[in-house]
């Protein structure tokens, strides 16, 4: 157990639907990151939050949004889902925002869009 | 800007033989470099990291990596492969002052009995 908790572990839904993925960071970590991993795109950085505020944005689609709450957990919202959104979504956390900080990853949420 | 290239998408070794997973990086700043491992259906786990201290970095499970600035490389090695080493390995580069992490495409390591 890495200390980063992601729910749900598996999710199957239909095109056009909306889902929310949840992440609780490791105790003491203030930064949360979201990544998408698919066979054709590899591991793609989506977005980072630090202590409730957006810190960095990667290849996140406009249909996707995220937030980090005062208790530091984070949610990734995916809407108007398409078949191509099927992927493994990882959350990671770190203490701060410096490059030497190690990321601790959760086990991932596997999204299947039918 | 920084980037990382993993030179092999797939490496296959026999159990008990050495492992070499190659990674070259590009960075405008003094980089921090990491190797992460991902076992099937699992999250990524840190193997080791380099942050401008000793150039030879030892990690978990007998892995080590050497930072070579002149060659802009950070290759991962292990003297003797074990079946449990079969996994996907990711090389990561980031500037020392922020978390703009760039992941390589990954190298899948297969270990044959």
XYZ file of N, CA and C in Angstrom:
681
model
N 0.842 -1.188 0.000
C 0.000 0.000 0.000
C 0.889 1.254 0.000
N 0.731 2.081 -1.050
C 1.607 3.246 -1.203
C 1.194 4.400 -0.306
N -0.045 4.392 0.176
C -0.552 5.513 0.951
C -1.414 6.449 0.133
N -1.399 6.293 -1.190
C -2.257 7.074 -2.074
C -3.449 6.187 -2.443
N -4.640 6.668 -2.154
C -5.844 5.868 -2.362
C -6.654 6.422 -3.521
N -6.968 5.539 -4.457
C -7.787 5.936 -5.600
C -9.049 5.098 -5.646
N -10.164 5.773 -5.898
C -11.429 5.066 -6.096
C -12.171 5.671 -7.279
N -12.948 4.875 -8.028
C -13.023 3.421 -7.926
C -11.828 2.759 -8.612
N -11.630 1.492 -8.392
C -10.547 0.759 -9.062
C -10.900 0.474 -10.519
N -12.140 0.172 -10.749
C -12.612 -0.113 -12.104
C -13.923 0.614 -12.333
N -14.113 1.077 -13.560
C -15.338 1.789 -13.893
C -15.662 1.526 -15.351
N -16.882 1.074 -15.602
C -17.338 0.858 -16.978
C -18.535 1.755 -17.210
N -18.487 2.525 -18.293
C -19.568 3.441 -18.573
C -19.751 3.569 -20.083
N -20.713 4.369 -20.469
C -21.032 4.497 -21.896
C -20.549 5.843 -22.433
N -20.432 5.929 -23.745
C -20.044 7.193 -24.368
C -21.066 8.268 -24.022
N -20.562 9.484 -23.854
C -21.421 10.607 -23.524
C -21.654 10.808 -22.039
N -21.280 9.844 -21.246
C -21.498 9.929 -19.804
C -20.408 10.751 -19.115
N -20.618 10.960 -17.806
C -19.660 11.704 -16.988
C -19.286 10.844 -15.787
N -18.013 10.860 -15.426
C -17.564 10.108 -14.255
C -16.649 10.980 -13.413
N -16.524 10.606 -12.148
C -15.621 11.304 -11.231
C -14.697 10.290 -10.592
N -13.412 10.556 -10.681
C -12.394 9.727 -10.052
C -11.870 10.475 -8.828
N -11.644 9.719 -7.775
C -11.247 10.347 -6.531
C -9.869 9.877 -6.093
N -9.143 10.779 -5.446
C -7.788 10.461 -4.985
C -7.561 11.069 -3.608
N -7.071 10.264 -2.676
C -6.619 10.771 -1.381
C -5.107 10.656 -1.330
N -4.395 11.764 -1.167
C -2.932 11.706 -1.202
C -2.372 11.052 0.053
N -1.095 10.739 -0.014
C -0.393 10.205 1.138
C -0.396 11.251 2.241
N -0.489 10.812 3.483
C -0.527 11.727 4.604
C 0.699 12.654 4.601
N 0.456 13.955 4.675
C 1.551 14.921 4.691
C 1.893 15.504 3.332
N 1.408 14.879 2.266
C 1.691 15.385 0.920
C 0.682 16.464 0.550
N 1.190 17.558 -0.026
C 0.334 18.676 -0.396
C 0.057 18.744 -1.900
N 0.897 18.082 -2.677
C 0.732 18.105 -4.135
C 0.043 16.852 -4.622
N -0.863 17.041 -5.562
C -1.549 15.916 -6.202
C -1.410 16.070 -7.708
N -1.143 14.964 -8.365
C -0.970 14.940 -9.817
C -1.930 13.911 -10.391
N -2.383 14.177 -11.599
C -3.196 13.199 -12.331
C -2.492 12.851 -13.643
N -2.463 11.545 -13.921
C -1.866 11.039 -15.157
C -2.849 10.093 -15.847
N -2.762 10.063 -17.162
C -3.540 9.118 -17.961
C -2.567 8.172 -18.649
N -2.834 6.877 -18.548
C -1.973 5.906 -19.211
C -2.791 5.060 -20.171
N -2.446 5.131 -21.432
C -3.122 4.309 -22.440
C -2.055 3.652 -23.307
N -2.471 2.620 -24.036
C -1.513 1.848 -24.838
C -0.889 2.712 -25.929
N -1.691 3.579 -26.552
C -1.165 4.335 -27.683
C -0.476 5.627 -27.263
N -0.850 6.209 -26.140
C -0.279 7.502 -25.718
C 0.757 7.385 -24.615
N 0.858 6.221 -23.994
C 1.784 6.095 -22.883
C 1.279 6.839 -21.662
N 2.212 7.305 -20.825
C 1.862 7.991 -19.588
C 1.847 9.494 -19.859
N 0.668 10.096 -19.734
C 0.490 11.517 -20.034
C 0.133 12.275 -18.770
N 0.864 13.353 -18.516
C 0.562 14.217 -17.381
C -0.673 15.047 -17.697
N -1.628 15.075 -16.786
C -2.847 15.852 -16.998
C -2.810 17.173 -16.248
N -2.661 17.112 -14.921
C -2.767 18.329 -14.137
C -2.175 18.104 -12.755
N -1.728 19.206 -12.132
C -1.168 19.165 -10.789
C -1.821 20.222 -9.919
N -2.080 19.853 -8.671
C -2.560 20.799 -7.673
C -1.595 20.809 -6.497
N -1.454 21.975 -5.906
C -0.642 22.111 -4.700
C -1.450 22.884 -3.666
N -1.761 22.229 -2.579
C -2.473 22.851 -1.461
C -3.739 23.578 -1.922
N -4.470 22.943 -2.812
C -5.760 23.472 -3.241
C -5.744 24.302 -4.506
N -4.542 24.644 -4.977
C -4.491 25.509 -6.156
C -3.859 24.775 -7.342
N -4.371 25.057 -8.515
C -3.797 24.472 -9.722
C -2.375 24.980 -9.906
N -1.442 24.053 -10.156
C -0.038 24.429 -10.235
C 0.533 24.243 -11.633
N 0.098 23.207 -12.298
C 0.606 22.950 -13.648
C -0.437 22.178 -14.434
N -0.444 22.440 -15.739
C -1.411 21.783 -16.607
C -0.667 21.094 -17.732
N -1.074 19.883 -18.020
C -0.455 19.146 -19.115
C -1.442 18.954 -20.239
N -1.503 17.744 -20.743
C -2.367 17.448 -21.893
C -3.788 17.122 -21.470
N -4.398 18.012 -20.718
C -5.743 17.739 -20.227
C -6.772 18.336 -21.184
N -7.740 17.494 -21.568
C -8.776 17.942 -22.496
C -9.732 18.900 -21.793
N -10.421 19.728 -22.594
C -11.385 20.668 -22.009
C -12.558 19.942 -21.372
N -12.831 18.730 -21.822
C -13.924 17.923 -21.252
C -13.565 17.397 -19.862
N -12.307 17.520 -19.508
C -11.845 17.028 -18.206
C -11.601 18.218 -17.278
N -11.865 18.025 -16.010
C -11.552 19.058 -15.020
C -11.177 18.393 -13.720
N -10.524 19.133 -12.873
C -10.101 18.568 -11.595
C -10.132 19.647 -10.538
N -10.101 19.218 -9.304
C -9.963 20.152 -8.196
C -9.369 19.438 -7.012
N -8.780 20.240 -6.127
C -8.264 19.712 -4.870
C -8.982 20.432 -3.741
N -9.504 19.675 -2.819
C -10.343 20.197 -1.755
C -9.501 20.572 -0.532
N -10.115 21.315 0.433
C -9.359 21.728 1.628
C -8.739 20.564 2.400
N -9.367 19.388 2.351
C -8.755 18.247 3.054
C -7.685 17.563 2.186
N -7.376 18.159 1.061
C -6.313 17.781 0.124
C -6.667 16.620 -0.803
N -7.847 16.020 -0.632
C -8.180 15.001 -1.616
C -8.518 15.692 -2.925
N -8.438 14.944 -4.001
C -8.650 15.523 -5.319
C -9.638 14.677 -6.113
N -10.327 15.332 -7.003
C -11.253 14.652 -7.900
C -10.964 15.049 -9.342
N -11.031 14.059 -10.209
C -10.868 14.292 -11.644
C -12.212 13.973 -12.297
N -12.783 14.968 -12.945
C -14.080 14.820 -13.591
C -13.894 14.678 -15.098
N -14.463 13.626 -15.646
C -14.365 13.363 -17.079
C -15.786 13.384 -17.641
N -16.039 14.243 -18.607
C -17.405 14.367 -19.132
C -17.433 14.124 -20.639
N -18.639 13.955 -21.151
C -18.850 13.674 -22.591
C -17.875 12.601 -23.060
N -17.860 11.518 -22.329
C -16.840 10.495 -22.541
C -16.877 9.912 -23.950
N -15.693 9.641 -24.462
C -15.512 9.021 -25.767
C -14.773 7.700 -25.595
N -14.844 6.869 -26.624
C -14.179 5.567 -26.551
C -12.688 5.733 -26.243
N -12.101 6.766 -26.810
C -10.673 7.003 -26.635
C -10.268 7.433 -25.240
N -11.246 7.702 -24.386
C -10.912 8.065 -22.995
C -10.671 6.838 -22.136
N -10.929 5.674 -22.690
C -10.650 4.440 -21.961
C -9.158 4.371 -21.658
N -8.828 4.259 -20.392
C -7.419 4.301 -19.985
C -7.328 4.004 -18.497
N -6.087 3.935 -18.043
C -5.807 3.836 -16.618
C -5.460 5.242 -16.150
N -6.133 5.719 -15.137
C -5.902 7.066 -14.617
C -5.218 6.928 -13.255
N -4.033 7.528 -13.182
C -3.257 7.476 -11.956
C -3.270 8.809 -11.246
N -3.329 8.731 -9.940
C -3.097 9.883 -9.099
C -1.763 9.660 -8.399
N -1.012 10.718 -8.209
C 0.234 10.650 -7.457
C 0.280 11.844 -6.509
N 1.062 11.726 -5.458
C 1.209 12.848 -4.545
C 2.672 13.032 -4.167
N 3.007 14.241 -3.749
C 4.351 14.532 -3.252
C 4.245 15.599 -2.179
N 5.340 15.742 -1.422
C 5.331 16.696 -0.324
C 5.187 18.115 -0.850
N 6.018 18.436 -1.849
C 6.012 19.804 -2.352
C 6.032 19.827 -3.846
N 6.718 20.829 -4.385
C 6.694 21.009 -5.832
C 8.092 21.041 -6.438
N 9.123 20.764 -5.652
C 10.458 20.815 -6.208
C 10.777 19.526 -6.967
N 11.678 19.652 -7.903
C 11.963 18.526 -8.785
C 12.475 17.301 -8.074
N 13.134 17.486 -6.927
C 13.685 16.326 -6.234
C 12.629 15.549 -5.467
N 11.436 16.118 -5.361
C 10.383 15.413 -4.627
C 9.975 14.145 -5.349
N 9.878 13.079 -4.588
C 9.461 11.805 -5.151
C 7.944 11.756 -5.243
N 7.441 11.232 -6.342
C 6.008 11.018 -6.480
C 5.637 9.634 -5.970
N 4.582 9.577 -5.184
C 4.022 8.312 -4.735
C 2.724 8.099 -5.499
N 2.635 6.984 -6.212
C 1.489 6.723 -7.078
C 0.459 5.833 -6.393
N -0.790 6.085 -6.736
C -1.850 5.174 -6.363
C -1.903 4.004 -7.325
N -2.810 3.078 -7.065
C -2.915 1.865 -7.888
C -3.672 2.112 -9.184
N -4.310 3.260 -9.304
C -4.977 3.621 -10.549
C -6.458 3.301 -10.568
N -7.156 4.004 -11.450
C -8.568 3.743 -11.735
C -8.665 3.387 -13.211
N -9.150 2.186 -13.487
C -9.266 1.766 -14.891
C -10.648 2.114 -15.411
N -10.671 2.996 -16.394
C -11.932 3.437 -17.000
C -12.112 2.767 -18.345
N -13.266 2.142 -18.514
C -13.628 1.549 -19.800
C -14.876 2.250 -20.296
N -14.794 2.815 -21.486
C -15.931 3.499 -22.104
C -16.428 2.641 -23.259
N -17.696 2.241 -23.189
C -18.259 1.347 -24.219
C -19.183 2.104 -25.157
N 13.813 23.447 -21.446
C 12.885 22.315 -21.547
C 13.666 21.018 -21.359
N 12.960 20.022 -20.922
C 13.630 18.740 -20.732
C 12.834 17.631 -21.410
N 13.541 16.583 -21.723
C 12.907 15.411 -22.332
C 13.732 14.188 -21.990
N 13.134 13.036 -22.194
C 13.838 11.799 -21.893
C 13.511 10.779 -22.975
N 14.506 10.024 -23.362
C 14.348 8.986 -24.379
C 14.801 7.657 -23.822
N 13.908 6.713 -23.813
C 14.287 5.350 -23.448
C 14.551 4.609 -24.748
N 15.763 4.128 -24.859
C 16.258 3.666 -26.149
C 15.688 2.327 -26.579
N 15.140 1.569 -25.669
C 14.579 0.259 -26.006
C 13.154 0.176 -25.491
N 12.224 -0.208 -26.357
C 10.851 -0.357 -25.883
C 10.658 -1.709 -25.199
N 11.507 -2.672 -25.541
C 11.390 -4.012 -24.966
C 12.782 -4.613 -24.813
N 13.055 -5.143 -23.621
C 14.305 -5.847 -23.359
C 13.963 -7.218 -22.793
N 14.615 -8.226 -23.319
C 14.381 -9.586 -22.849
C 15.709 -10.171 -22.382
N 15.737 -10.707 -21.163
C 16.938 -11.317 -20.607
C 16.572 -12.652 -19.991
N 17.587 -13.469 -19.761
C 17.377 -14.721 -19.050
C 17.602 -14.490 -17.565
N 16.912 -15.261 -16.761
C 17.073 -15.163 -15.312
C 18.538 -15.384 -14.947
N 19.060 -14.536 -14.067
C 20.440 -14.673 -13.637
C 21.437 -13.893 -14.477
N 21.003 -13.318 -15.585
C 21.907 -12.520 -16.441
C 21.720 -11.038 -16.150
N 22.695 -10.206 -16.564
C 22.593 -8.766 -16.260
C 21.470 -8.070 -17.024
N 20.992 -6.991 -16.405
C 19.963 -6.152 -17.018
C 20.547 -4.778 -17.307
N 20.268 -4.264 -18.501
C 20.650 -2.896 -18.856
C 19.453 -2.242 -19.544
N 18.913 -1.205 -18.928
C 17.833 -0.425 -19.526
C 18.370 0.981 -19.749
N 18.316 1.431 -20.996
C 19.002 2.664 -21.363
C 18.076 3.877 -21.382
N 18.622 4.991 -20.884
C 17.859 6.235 -20.831
C 18.797 7.400 -21.133
N 18.420 8.215 -22.097
C 19.119 9.475 -22.359
C 18.173 10.629 -22.060
N 18.735 11.712 -21.558
C 17.895 12.842 -21.195
C 18.409 14.117 -21.816
N 17.533 15.102 -21.843
C 17.898 16.446 -22.262
C 17.301 17.402 -21.250
N 18.134 18.311 -20.729
C 17.623 19.238 -19.731
C 18.401 20.543 -19.785
N 17.668 21.638 -19.684
C 18.306 22.955 -19.670
C 18.864 23.289 -18.298
N 18.434 22.593 -17.293
C 18.830 22.875 -15.926
C 19.464 21.628 -15.317
N 20.024 21.805 -14.145
C 20.514 20.630 -13.428
C 19.330 19.733 -13.135
N 19.331 18.556 -13.684
C 18.120 17.731 -13.573
C 18.103 16.847 -12.339
N 16.916 16.481 -11.950
C 16.726 15.326 -11.085
C 16.258 14.202 -12.000
N 16.754 13.015 -11.749
C 16.420 11.872 -12.599
C 15.917 10.725 -11.739
N 14.944 10.025 -12.257
C 14.310 8.944 -11.515
C 14.118 7.733 -12.430
N 14.070 6.577 -11.797
C 13.547 5.375 -12.446
C 12.382 4.875 -11.601
N 11.265 4.639 -12.300
C 10.089 4.048 -11.673
C 9.815 2.698 -12.326
N 9.208 1.793 -11.562
C 8.834 0.483 -12.083
C 7.333 0.300 -11.933
N 6.734 -0.315 -12.939
C 5.299 -0.595 -12.894
C 5.075 -2.071 -13.175
N 4.632 -2.802 -12.165
C 4.252 -4.195 -12.378
C 2.838 -4.246 -12.939
N 2.481 -5.333 -13.617
C 1.162 -5.420 -14.265
C 0.031 -5.067 -13.321
N -0.827 -4.189 -13.805
C -2.017 -3.760 -13.061
C -1.697 -3.107 -11.721
N -0.539 -2.500 -11.634
C -0.148 -1.807 -10.406
C 0.221 -0.361 -10.730
N 0.325 0.459 -9.682
C 0.827 1.817 -9.863
C 2.332 1.827 -9.996
N 2.880 2.991 -10.274
C 4.329 3.121 -10.420
C 4.987 3.215 -9.043
N 6.144 2.605 -8.934
C 6.887 2.596 -7.678
C 8.291 3.125 -7.939
N 8.782 3.977 -7.050
C 10.115 4.520 -7.217
C 11.164 3.435 -7.034
N 12.107 3.345 -7.995
C 13.248 2.443 -7.875
C 14.435 3.182 -7.274
N 14.728 4.365 -7.851
C 15.855 5.160 -7.374
C 15.753 6.563 -7.947
N 16.556 7.479 -7.346
C 16.575 8.840 -7.860
C 17.971 9.441 -7.754
N 18.273 10.341 -8.667
C 19.512 11.102 -8.667
C 19.159 12.577 -8.497
N 19.838 13.220 -7.506
C 19.565 14.642 -7.287
C 20.855 15.400 -7.024
N 21.867 15.169 -7.824
C 23.141 15.897 -7.823
C 24.080 15.521 -6.683
N 23.848 14.422 -6.065
C 24.803 13.926 -5.070
C 25.716 12.914 -5.787
N 25.873 11.732 -5.264
C 26.726 10.730 -5.891
C 26.175 10.349 -7.264
N 27.073 10.180 -8.232
C 26.624 9.877 -9.589
C 26.152 8.436 -9.739
N 26.621 7.547 -8.869
C 26.139 6.169 -8.887
C 25.088 6.036 -7.804
N 23.879 5.737 -8.237
C 22.753 5.708 -7.323
C 22.281 4.268 -7.141
N 22.132 3.869 -5.908
C 21.625 2.521 -5.635
C 20.152 2.603 -5.274
N 19.378 1.654 -5.799
C 17.960 1.643 -5.533
C 17.521 0.365 -4.861
N 16.230 0.125 -4.950
C 15.696 -1.082 -4.323
C 15.896 -2.287 -5.224
N 15.808 -3.464 -4.643
C 15.856 -4.738 -5.380
C 17.122 -4.919 -6.206
N 18.226 -4.342 -5.766
C 19.506 -4.562 -6.431
C 19.753 -3.731 -7.666
N 18.861 -2.827 -7.997
C 19.051 -1.959 -9.158
C 19.957 -0.779 -8.816
N 20.672 -0.299 -9.804
C 21.441 0.926 -9.657
C 21.507 1.639 -10.995
N 21.815 2.922 -10.943
C 21.911 3.719 -12.157
C 23.059 4.700 -12.000
N 23.682 5.015 -13.107
C 24.811 5.939 -13.087
C 24.488 7.170 -13.914
N 24.639 8.328 -13.300
C 24.425 9.600 -13.981
C 25.716 9.978 -14.703
N 25.635 10.100 -16.013
C 26.799 10.496 -16.809
C 26.448 11.778 -17.559
N 26.937 12.880 -17.024
C 26.582 14.177 -17.606
C 27.121 14.323 -19.017
N 28.340 13.840 -19.242
C 28.969 13.999 -20.556
C 28.208 13.241 -21.637
N 27.552 12.165 -21.231
C 26.794 11.361 -22.195
C 25.293 11.621 -22.079
N 24.888 12.493 -21.200
C 23.474 12.760 -20.873
C 22.692 11.454 -20.770
N 23.248 10.548 -19.964
C 22.596 9.245 -19.824
C 22.349 8.929 -18.358
N 21.410 8.045 -18.149
C 21.071 7.584 -16.786
C 20.566 6.155 -16.927
N 21.458 5.266 -17.306
C 21.087 3.870 -17.565
C 20.866 3.093 -16.273
N 19.911 2.209 -16.312
C 19.556 1.372 -15.157
C 20.164 -0.009 -15.341
N 20.795 -0.519 -14.294
C 21.421 -1.831 -14.387
C 21.106 -2.676 -13.167
N 21.243 -3.978 -13.377
C 21.141 -4.937 -12.281
C 22.014 -6.124 -12.648
N 22.859 -6.604 -11.737
C 23.817 -7.654 -12.106
C 23.156 -8.972 -12.498
N 22.024 -9.293 -11.852
C 21.428 -10.609 -12.067
C 19.907 -10.479 -12.037
N 19.271 -10.759 -13.153
C 17.816 -10.595 -13.252
C 17.080 -11.703 -12.510
N 15.967 -11.310 -11.932
C 15.090 -12.259 -11.259
C 13.739 -12.229 -11.963
N 13.032 -13.330 -11.887
C 11.715 -13.398 -12.556
C 10.808 -12.255 -12.117
N 10.905 -11.875 -10.850
C 10.031 -10.817 -10.320
C 10.379 -9.429 -10.863
N 11.485 -9.323 -11.604
C 11.851 -8.029 -12.198
C 11.059 -7.732 -13.468
N 10.345 -8.711 -13.973
C 9.550 -8.505 -15.192
C 8.499 -7.431 -14.927
N 8.601 -6.336 -15.673
C 7.731 -5.169 -15.432
C 8.026 -4.119 -16.498
N 7.336 -2.986 -16.384
C 7.610 -1.828 -17.247
C 8.420 -0.833 -16.431
N 9.458 -0.280 -17.032
C 10.346 0.640 -16.341
C 10.312 1.998 -17.043
N 10.181 3.049 -16.227
C 10.079 4.403 -16.757
C 11.223 5.263 -16.223
N 11.887 5.947 -17.136
C 12.901 6.939 -16.786
C 12.223 8.305 -16.770
N 12.552 9.129 -15.782
C 11.880 10.421 -15.616
C 12.920 11.503 -15.376
N 12.740 12.651 -16.016
C 13.626 13.789 -15.791
C 12.784 14.986 -15.346
N 13.329 15.769 -14.440
C 12.646 16.973 -13.995
C 13.687 18.004 -13.585
N 13.420 19.297 -13.779
C 14.364 20.296 -13.261
C 14.402 20.236 -11.741
N 15.480 20.714 -11.153
C 15.617 20.609 -9.712
C 14.598 21.469 -8.973
N 14.073 22.510 -9.652
C 13.274 23.507 -8.921
C 11.774 23.409 -9.157
N 11.331 22.433 -9.921
C 9.880 22.269 -10.071
C 9.570 20.835 -10.458
N 8.300 20.545 -10.527
C 7.851 19.179 -10.802
C 7.399 18.992 -12.242
N 8.028 19.677 -13.182
C 7.692 19.468 -14.584
C 8.321 18.153 -15.032
N 7.721 17.061 -14.613
C 8.296 15.746 -14.827
C 7.984 15.257 -16.236
N 9.012 14.757 -16.896
C 8.844 14.174 -18.225
C 9.167 12.690 -18.144
N 8.163 11.881 -18.487
C 8.329 10.435 -18.455
C 8.784 9.938 -19.820
N 9.661 8.953 -19.796
C 9.984 8.259 -21.023
C 8.830 7.353 -21.429
N 8.937 6.766 -22.606
C 7.863 5.921 -23.139
C 7.799 4.566 -22.447
N 8.817 4.253 -21.680
C 8.812 2.991 -20.958
C 9.580 1.899 -21.673
N 10.178 1.007 -20.883
C 10.839 -0.194 -21.416
C 10.236 -1.397 -20.723
N 9.720 -2.307 -21.514
C 9.147 -3.526 -20.937
C 10.240 -4.561 -20.802
N 10.472 -5.010 -19.589
C 11.500 -6.016 -19.315
C 10.847 -7.384 -19.174
N 11.294 -8.299 -19.979
C 10.852 -9.693 -19.894
C 12.005 -10.527 -19.369
N 11.726 -11.411 -18.411
C 12.763 -12.278 -17.854
C 12.378 -13.726 -18.146
N 13.237 -14.395 -18.896
C 12.966 -15.779 -19.281
C 13.593 -16.731 -18.277
N 12.902 -17.835 -17.972
C 13.470 -18.787 -17.009
C 14.685 -19.522 -17.573
